[in-house]
Amino acid sequence: MSNKPVIASYRVPKSKVIEEYEIKKSRFICWIAPATSREEAIQLVDQAKAEYPDARHHCWAYILGNPDNAASAAANDDGEPSGTAGKPILNVLQHKNIGDVVAVVIRYFGGIKLGAGGLVRAYGTATQQASELLTLIEQVPHQDVKIECDYADEPTLRRWIESQKGILLASEYSDKASLNVSLPVDCVDDLYTLTAGWKGTEIDSE
């Protein structure tokens, strides 16, 4: 057995959504989209700045990885008073328990100041309304595994990999069949069970 802890799946956005919220003549346009790296997240921020270059603020937040134990999370107020924009955006994403996600809220100032509390509510509301439009899908973490087995066992192994929605990354053939695969992490122990009686089978799941 691999004795590795099971890594839980989590929900991620399927695609980008856009929603607009207006209060006291200020417009808040919220984009929420998938992002699996800081580079992808910042790319969306840059796209928002390019599409709305005359907006007063482009505030944002992102969560990378499983939201219960995020690999990275960040927020930015982009000139709004500290804690009144990026943090409320991030709070909504955290409350929704969404991972691999970035939200950008573009603000057009309407001439009426909202105050710190008003800004917190406005950025939070814009993000909340956009989040309700999201279609969420389950993200299942994968683990790369190398398997060496006899040729006679390879067809069974391939069928099992396909049934578990694994991905064949590479294969090599010499005295044995060698398969590099990406498996859902909660299937790795099952692989050891499947191959327990196979002679000459070696598995590297480190």
PDB file of C-alpha atoms in Angstrom:
ATOM      1  CA  MET A   1       0.000   0.000   0.000  1.00  0.00           C
ATOM      2  CA  SER A   2       1.131   3.557  -0.631  1.00  0.00           C
ATOM      3  CA  ASN A   3       0.071   4.843   2.825  1.00  0.00           C
ATOM      4  CA  LYS A   4      -0.388   8.319   1.363  1.00  0.00           C
ATOM      5  CA  PRO A   5      -3.118  10.548   2.811  1.00  0.00           C
ATOM      6  CA  VAL A   6      -6.188  10.930   0.625  1.00  0.00           C
ATOM      7  CA  ILE A   7      -6.409  14.403  -0.875  1.00  0.00           C
ATOM      8  CA  ALA A   8      -9.999  15.570  -1.105  1.00  0.00           C
ATOM      9  CA  SER A   9     -11.571  16.814  -4.299  1.00  0.00           C
ATOM     10  CA  TYR A  10     -12.878  20.372  -4.422  1.00  0.00           C
ATOM     11  CA  ARG A  11     -15.094  22.607  -6.541  1.00  0.00           C
ATOM     12  CA  VAL A  12     -13.719  24.888  -9.257  1.00  0.00           C
ATOM     13  CA  PRO A  13     -15.335  27.215 -11.824  1.00  0.00           C
ATOM     14  CA  LYS A  14     -16.096  25.640 -15.185  1.00  0.00           C
ATOM     15  CA  SER A  15     -15.813  28.931 -17.085  1.00  0.00           C
ATOM     16  CA  LYS A  16     -15.743  32.709 -16.681  1.00  0.00           C
ATOM     17  CA  VAL A  17     -18.818  34.657 -15.595  1.00  0.00           C
ATOM     18  CA  ILE A  18     -19.477  38.406 -15.574  1.00  0.00           C
ATOM     19  CA  GLU A  19     -21.998  40.314 -13.479  1.00  0.00           C
ATOM     20  CA  GLU A  20     -22.556  44.029 -12.837  1.00  0.00           C
ATOM     21  CA  TYR A  21     -23.774  45.690  -9.644  1.00  0.00           C
ATOM     22  CA  GLU A  22     -24.564  49.388  -9.235  1.00  0.00           C
ATOM     23  CA  ILE A  23     -24.951  51.449  -6.073  1.00  0.00           C
ATOM     24  CA  LYS A  24     -25.018  55.248  -5.711  1.00  0.00           C
ATOM     25  CA  LYS A  25     -23.976  55.630  -9.347  1.00  0.00           C
ATOM     26  CA  SER A  26     -20.815  53.541  -8.869  1.00  0.00           C
ATOM     27  CA  ARG A  27     -20.614  50.512 -11.175  1.00  0.00           C
ATOM     28  CA  PHE A  28     -18.974  47.315  -9.964  1.00  0.00           C
ATOM     29  CA  ILE A  29     -18.293  44.792 -12.743  1.00  0.00           C
ATOM     30  CA  CYS A  30     -17.193  41.404 -11.442  1.00  0.00           C
ATOM     31  CA  TRP A  31     -15.353  38.756 -13.424  1.00  0.00           C
ATOM     32  CA  ILE A  32     -14.840  35.308 -11.905  1.00  0.00           C
ATOM     33  CA  ALA A  33     -12.833  32.693 -13.799  1.00  0.00           C
ATOM     34  CA  PRO A  34     -10.765  29.516 -13.372  1.00  0.00           C
ATOM     35  CA  ALA A  35      -7.070  29.947 -12.520  1.00  0.00           C
ATOM     36  CA  THR A  36      -4.574  27.262 -11.564  1.00  0.00           C
ATOM     37  CA  SER A  37      -1.547  29.539 -11.109  1.00  0.00           C
ATOM     38  CA  ARG A  38      -0.735  33.088 -10.043  1.00  0.00           C
ATOM     39  CA  GLU A  39       0.258  33.808 -13.635  1.00  0.00           C
ATOM     40  CA  GLU A  40      -3.210  32.827 -14.893  1.00  0.00           C
ATOM     41  CA  ALA A  41      -4.856  34.912 -12.176  1.00  0.00           C
ATOM     42  CA  ILE A  42      -2.818  38.029 -12.932  1.00  0.00           C
ATOM     43  CA  GLN A  43      -3.445  37.511 -16.641  1.00  0.00           C
ATOM     44  CA  LEU A  44      -7.179  37.918 -16.001  1.00  0.00           C
ATOM     45  CA  VAL A  45      -6.499  41.090 -14.002  1.00  0.00           C
ATOM     46  CA  ASP A  46      -4.466  42.445 -16.918  1.00  0.00           C
ATOM     47  CA  GLN A  47      -7.290  41.569 -19.325  1.00  0.00           C
ATOM     48  CA  ALA A  48      -9.747  43.482 -17.154  1.00  0.00           C
ATOM     49  CA  LYS A  49      -7.447  46.511 -17.101  1.00  0.00           C
ATOM     50  CA  ALA A  50      -7.114  46.358 -20.887  1.00  0.00           C
ATOM     51  CA  GLU A  51     -10.876  46.059 -21.416  1.00  0.00           C
ATOM     52  CA  TYR A  52     -11.772  48.753 -18.864  1.00  0.00           C
ATOM     53  CA  PRO A  53      -8.778  51.125 -18.998  1.00  0.00           C
ATOM     54  CA  ASP A  54     -10.795  54.121 -17.787  1.00  0.00           C
ATOM     55  CA  ALA A  55     -12.097  52.413 -14.630  1.00  0.00           C
ATOM     56  CA  ARG A  56     -10.948  53.851 -11.295  1.00  0.00           C
ATOM     57  CA  HIS A  57     -10.049  50.505  -9.690  1.00  0.00           C
ATOM     58  CA  HIS A  58      -9.411  46.881 -10.706  1.00  0.00           C
ATOM     59  CA  CYS A  59      -9.484  44.978  -7.410  1.00  0.00           C
ATOM     60  CA  TRP A  60      -8.951  41.243  -7.218  1.00  0.00           C
ATOM     61  CA  ALA A  61      -8.475  38.069  -5.211  1.00  0.00           C
ATOM     62  CA  TYR A  62      -7.617  34.471  -5.986  1.00  0.00           C
ATOM     63  CA  ILE A  63      -7.438  31.038  -4.360  1.00  0.00           C
ATOM     64  CA  LEU A  64      -5.186  28.348  -5.842  1.00  0.00           C
ATOM     65  CA  GLY A  65      -5.668  24.680  -5.045  1.00  0.00           C
ATOM     66  CA  ASN A  66      -8.035  23.167  -2.508  1.00  0.00           C
ATOM     67  CA  PRO A  67      -9.754  26.025  -0.624  1.00  0.00           C
ATOM     68  CA  ASP A  68      -9.634  23.999   2.607  1.00  0.00           C
ATOM     69  CA  ASN A  69      -5.837  24.040   2.411  1.00  0.00           C
ATOM     70  CA  ALA A  70      -5.015  26.509  -0.340  1.00  0.00           C
ATOM     71  CA  ALA A  71      -1.595  26.392  -1.963  1.00  0.00           C
ATOM     72  CA  SER A  72      -1.828  30.159  -2.348  1.00  0.00           C
ATOM     73  CA  ALA A  73      -4.345  32.950  -1.799  1.00  0.00           C
ATOM     74  CA  ALA A  74      -4.015  36.689  -2.321  1.00  0.00           C
ATOM     75  CA  ALA A  75      -6.042  39.884  -2.546  1.00  0.00           C
ATOM     76  CA  ASN A  76      -5.384  43.408  -3.803  1.00  0.00           C
ATOM     77  CA  ASP A  77      -7.257  46.677  -3.141  1.00  0.00           C
ATOM     78  CA  ASP A  78      -5.796  48.526  -6.164  1.00  0.00           C
ATOM     79  CA  GLY A  79      -5.944  51.938  -4.537  1.00  0.00           C
ATOM     80  CA  GLU A  80      -9.117  51.514  -2.497  1.00  0.00           C
ATOM     81  CA  PRO A  81      -8.732  51.977   1.291  1.00  0.00           C
ATOM     82  CA  SER A  82      -6.899  49.015   2.797  1.00  0.00           C
ATOM     83  CA  GLY A  83      -9.122  46.002   3.398  1.00  0.00           C
ATOM     84  CA  THR A  84     -12.216  47.418   1.670  1.00  0.00           C
ATOM     85  CA  ALA A  85     -11.984  45.652  -1.703  1.00  0.00           C
ATOM     86  CA  GLY A  86      -9.628  42.693  -2.126  1.00  0.00           C
ATOM     87  CA  LYS A  87     -10.468  41.165   1.254  1.00  0.00           C
ATOM     88  CA  PRO A  88     -14.271  41.229   0.748  1.00  0.00           C
ATOM     89  CA  ILE A  89     -13.777  39.625  -2.673  1.00  0.00           C
ATOM     90  CA  LEU A  90     -11.586  36.919  -1.129  1.00  0.00           C
ATOM     91  CA  ASN A  91     -14.066  36.388   1.714  1.00  0.00           C
ATOM     92  CA  VAL A  92     -16.831  35.525  -0.760  1.00  0.00           C
ATOM     93  CA  LEU A  93     -14.629  33.007  -2.586  1.00  0.00           C
ATOM     94  CA  GLN A  94     -13.648  31.422   0.724  1.00  0.00           C
ATOM     95  CA  HIS A  95     -17.245  31.300   1.944  1.00  0.00           C
ATOM     96  CA  LYS A  96     -18.277  29.625  -1.318  1.00  0.00           C
ATOM     97  CA  ASN A  97     -15.426  27.136  -0.786  1.00  0.00           C
ATOM     98  CA  ILE A  98     -14.190  27.447  -4.377  1.00  0.00           C
ATOM     99  CA  GLY A  99     -10.641  26.593  -5.446  1.00  0.00           C
ATOM    100  CA  ASP A 100      -8.513  27.439  -8.499  1.00  0.00           C
ATOM    101  CA  VAL A 101     -10.424  30.688  -8.912  1.00  0.00           C
ATOM    102  CA  VAL A 102      -9.764  34.377  -9.508  1.00  0.00           C
ATOM    103  CA  ALA A 103     -12.208  37.266  -9.161  1.00  0.00           C
ATOM    104  CA  VAL A 104     -11.682  40.794 -10.463  1.00  0.00           C
ATOM    105  CA  VAL A 105     -14.042  43.645  -9.616  1.00  0.00           C
ATOM    106  CA  ILE A 106     -13.791  46.703 -11.850  1.00  0.00           C
ATOM    107  CA  ARG A 107     -15.145  49.912 -10.309  1.00  0.00           C
ATOM    108  CA  TYR A 108     -16.347  53.016 -12.082  1.00  0.00           C
ATOM    109  CA  PHE A 109     -16.684  55.777  -9.488  1.00  0.00           C
ATOM    110  CA  GLY A 110     -20.084  57.472  -9.613  1.00  0.00           C
ATOM    111  CA  GLY A 111     -19.154  60.646  -7.759  1.00  0.00           C
ATOM    112  CA  ILE A 112     -20.659  59.655  -4.406  1.00  0.00           C
ATOM    113  CA  LYS A 113     -18.315  58.294  -1.745  1.00  0.00           C
ATOM    114  CA  LEU A 114     -19.481  55.028  -0.200  1.00  0.00           C
ATOM    115  CA  GLY A 115     -17.308  55.041   2.916  1.00  0.00           C
ATOM    116  CA  ALA A 116     -15.257  52.092   4.117  1.00  0.00           C
ATOM    117  CA  GLY A 117     -18.259  50.023   5.181  1.00  0.00           C
ATOM    118  CA  GLY A 118     -20.082  50.792   1.957  1.00  0.00           C
ATOM    119  CA  LEU A 119     -17.092  49.711  -0.114  1.00  0.00           C
ATOM    120  CA  VAL A 120     -16.796  46.421   1.767  1.00  0.00           C
ATOM    121  CA  ARG A 121     -20.472  45.703   1.144  1.00  0.00           C
ATOM    122  CA  ALA A 122     -20.325  46.778  -2.506  1.00  0.00           C
ATOM    123  CA  TYR A 123     -17.292  44.670  -3.431  1.00  0.00           C
ATOM    124  CA  GLY A 124     -18.681  41.731  -1.492  1.00  0.00           C
ATOM    125  CA  THR A 125     -22.112  42.040  -3.101  1.00  0.00           C
ATOM    126  CA  ALA A 126     -20.684  42.297  -6.619  1.00  0.00           C
ATOM    127  CA  THR A 127     -18.622  39.162  -6.065  1.00  0.00           C
ATOM    128  CA  GLN A 128     -21.495  37.319  -4.403  1.00  0.00           C
ATOM    129  CA  GLN A 129     -23.875  38.045  -7.268  1.00  0.00           C
ATOM    130  CA  ALA A 130     -21.320  36.924  -9.853  1.00  0.00           C
ATOM    131  CA  SER A 131     -20.543  33.759  -7.878  1.00  0.00           C
ATOM    132  CA  GLU A 132     -24.202  32.753  -8.045  1.00  0.00           C
ATOM    133  CA  LEU A 133     -23.858  32.512 -11.842  1.00  0.00           C
ATOM    134  CA  LEU A 134     -20.964  30.049 -11.667  1.00  0.00           C
ATOM    135  CA  THR A 135     -21.196  26.480 -12.852  1.00  0.00           C
ATOM    136  CA  LEU A 136     -18.932  24.520 -10.519  1.00  0.00           C
ATOM    137  CA  ILE A 137     -17.267  21.218 -11.350  1.00  0.00           C
ATOM    138  CA  GLU A 138     -15.389  18.752  -9.178  1.00  0.00           C
ATOM    139  CA  GLN A 139     -11.602  18.947  -9.331  1.00  0.00           C
ATOM    140  CA  VAL A 140     -10.036  15.596  -8.473  1.00  0.00           C
ATOM    141  CA  PRO A 141      -6.306  15.805  -7.636  1.00  0.00           C
ATOM    142  CA  HIS A 142      -4.100  13.405  -9.598  1.00  0.00           C
ATOM    143  CA  GLN A 143      -0.807  11.710  -8.803  1.00  0.00           C
ATOM    144  CA  ASP A 144       1.813  10.527 -11.295  1.00  0.00           C
ATOM    145  CA  VAL A 145       2.629   6.828 -11.011  1.00  0.00           C
ATOM    146  CA  LYS A 146       5.096   4.601 -12.877  1.00  0.00           C
ATOM    147  CA  ILE A 147       4.129   0.943 -13.268  1.00  0.00           C
ATOM    148  CA  GLU A 148       6.245  -1.890 -14.647  1.00  0.00           C
ATOM    149  CA  CYS A 149       4.474  -5.173 -15.321  1.00  0.00           C
ATOM    150  CA  ASP A 150       4.608  -8.307 -17.440  1.00  0.00           C
ATOM    151  CA  TYR A 151       3.136  -8.041 -20.925  1.00  0.00           C
ATOM    152  CA  ALA A 152       0.405 -10.514 -19.984  1.00  0.00           C
ATOM    153  CA  ASP A 153      -0.903  -8.144 -17.290  1.00  0.00           C
ATOM    154  CA  GLU A 154      -0.772  -4.957 -19.362  1.00  0.00           C
ATOM    155  CA  PRO A 155      -4.255  -5.246 -20.993  1.00  0.00           C
ATOM    156  CA  THR A 156      -5.885  -5.648 -17.574  1.00  0.00           C
ATOM    157  CA  LEU A 157      -3.886  -2.712 -16.247  1.00  0.00           C
ATOM    158  CA  ARG A 158      -4.846  -0.478 -19.167  1.00  0.00           C
ATOM    159  CA  ARG A 159      -8.544  -1.311 -18.779  1.00  0.00           C
ATOM    160  CA  TRP A 160      -8.356  -0.513 -15.067  1.00  0.00           C
ATOM    161  CA  ILE A 161      -6.584   2.812 -15.695  1.00  0.00           C
ATOM    162  CA  GLU A 162      -9.301   3.791 -18.177  1.00  0.00           C
ATOM    163  CA  SER A 163     -12.073   2.769 -15.765  1.00  0.00           C
ATOM    164  CA  GLN A 164     -10.564   5.023 -13.069  1.00  0.00           C
ATOM    165  CA  LYS A 165     -10.335   7.978 -15.482  1.00  0.00           C
ATOM    166  CA  GLY A 166      -6.556   7.844 -15.353  1.00  0.00           C
ATOM    167  CA  ILE A 167      -4.378   9.428 -18.036  1.00  0.00           C
ATOM    168  CA  LEU A 168      -1.631   7.516 -19.841  1.00  0.00           C
ATOM    169  CA  LEU A 169       1.352   9.872 -20.028  1.00  0.00           C
ATOM    170  CA  ALA A 170       3.936   7.602 -21.645  1.00  0.00           C
ATOM    171  CA  SER A 171       4.744   3.952 -22.291  1.00  0.00           C
ATOM    172  CA  GLU A 172       7.959   2.024 -22.918  1.00  0.00           C
ATOM    173  CA  TYR A 173       8.574  -1.608 -23.759  1.00  0.00           C
ATOM    174  CA  SER A 174      11.652  -3.725 -23.095  1.00  0.00           C
ATOM    175  CA  ASP A 175      11.625  -6.915 -21.046  1.00  0.00           C
ATOM    176  CA  LYS A 176       8.520  -5.480 -19.337  1.00  0.00           C
ATOM    177  CA  ALA A 177       5.776  -2.992 -20.117  1.00  0.00           C
ATOM    178  CA  SER A 178       6.397   0.345 -18.397  1.00  0.00           C
ATOM    179  CA  LEU A 179       3.510   2.819 -18.108  1.00  0.00           C
ATOM    180  CA  ASN A 180       3.627   6.344 -16.727  1.00  0.00           C
ATOM    181  CA  VAL A 181       0.122   7.370 -15.721  1.00  0.00           C
ATOM    182  CA  SER A 182      -1.693  10.126 -13.876  1.00  0.00           C
ATOM    183  CA  LEU A 183      -4.286   8.688 -11.489  1.00  0.00           C
ATOM    184  CA  PRO A 184      -6.867  10.233  -9.161  1.00  0.00           C
ATOM    185  CA  VAL A 185      -5.101  10.177  -5.800  1.00  0.00           C
ATOM    186  CA  ASP A 186      -7.824   8.136  -4.136  1.00  0.00           C
ATOM    187  CA  CYS A 187      -7.242   5.333  -6.687  1.00  0.00           C
ATOM    188  CA  VAL A 188      -3.542   4.802  -5.986  1.00  0.00           C
ATOM    189  CA  ASP A 189      -4.080   2.369  -3.106  1.00  0.00           C
ATOM    190  CA  ASP A 190      -6.515   0.433  -5.311  1.00  0.00           C
ATOM    191  CA  LEU A 191      -3.714   0.039  -7.849  1.00  0.00           C
ATOM    192  CA  TYR A 192      -1.585  -1.713  -5.234  1.00  0.00           C
ATOM    193  CA  THR A 193      -4.533  -3.977  -4.431  1.00  0.00           C
ATOM    194  CA  LEU A 194      -5.116  -4.763  -8.112  1.00  0.00           C
ATOM    195  CA  THR A 195      -1.498  -5.753  -8.742  1.00  0.00           C
ATOM    196  CA  ALA A 196      -0.809  -7.479  -5.413  1.00  0.00           C
ATOM    197  CA  GLY A 197      -0.733 -10.954  -6.977  1.00  0.00           C
ATOM    198  CA  TRP A 198       1.127 -10.013 -10.148  1.00  0.00           C
ATOM    199  CA  LYS A 199       4.668 -11.362 -10.311  1.00  0.00           C
ATOM    200  CA  GLY A 200       7.395  -8.915 -11.240  1.00  0.00           C
ATOM    201  CA  THR A 201       5.207  -5.821 -10.992  1.00  0.00           C
ATOM    202  CA  GLU A 202       6.846  -2.662  -9.663  1.00  0.00           C
ATOM    203  CA  ILE A 203       5.055   0.580  -8.772  1.00  0.00           C
ATOM    204  CA  ASP A 204       6.670   3.939  -8.087  1.00  0.00           C
ATOM    205  CA  SER A 205       4.153   6.405  -6.667  1.00  0.00           C
ATOM    206  CA  GLU A 206       6.583   8.767  -4.950  1.00  0.00           C
TER     207      GLU A 206
END
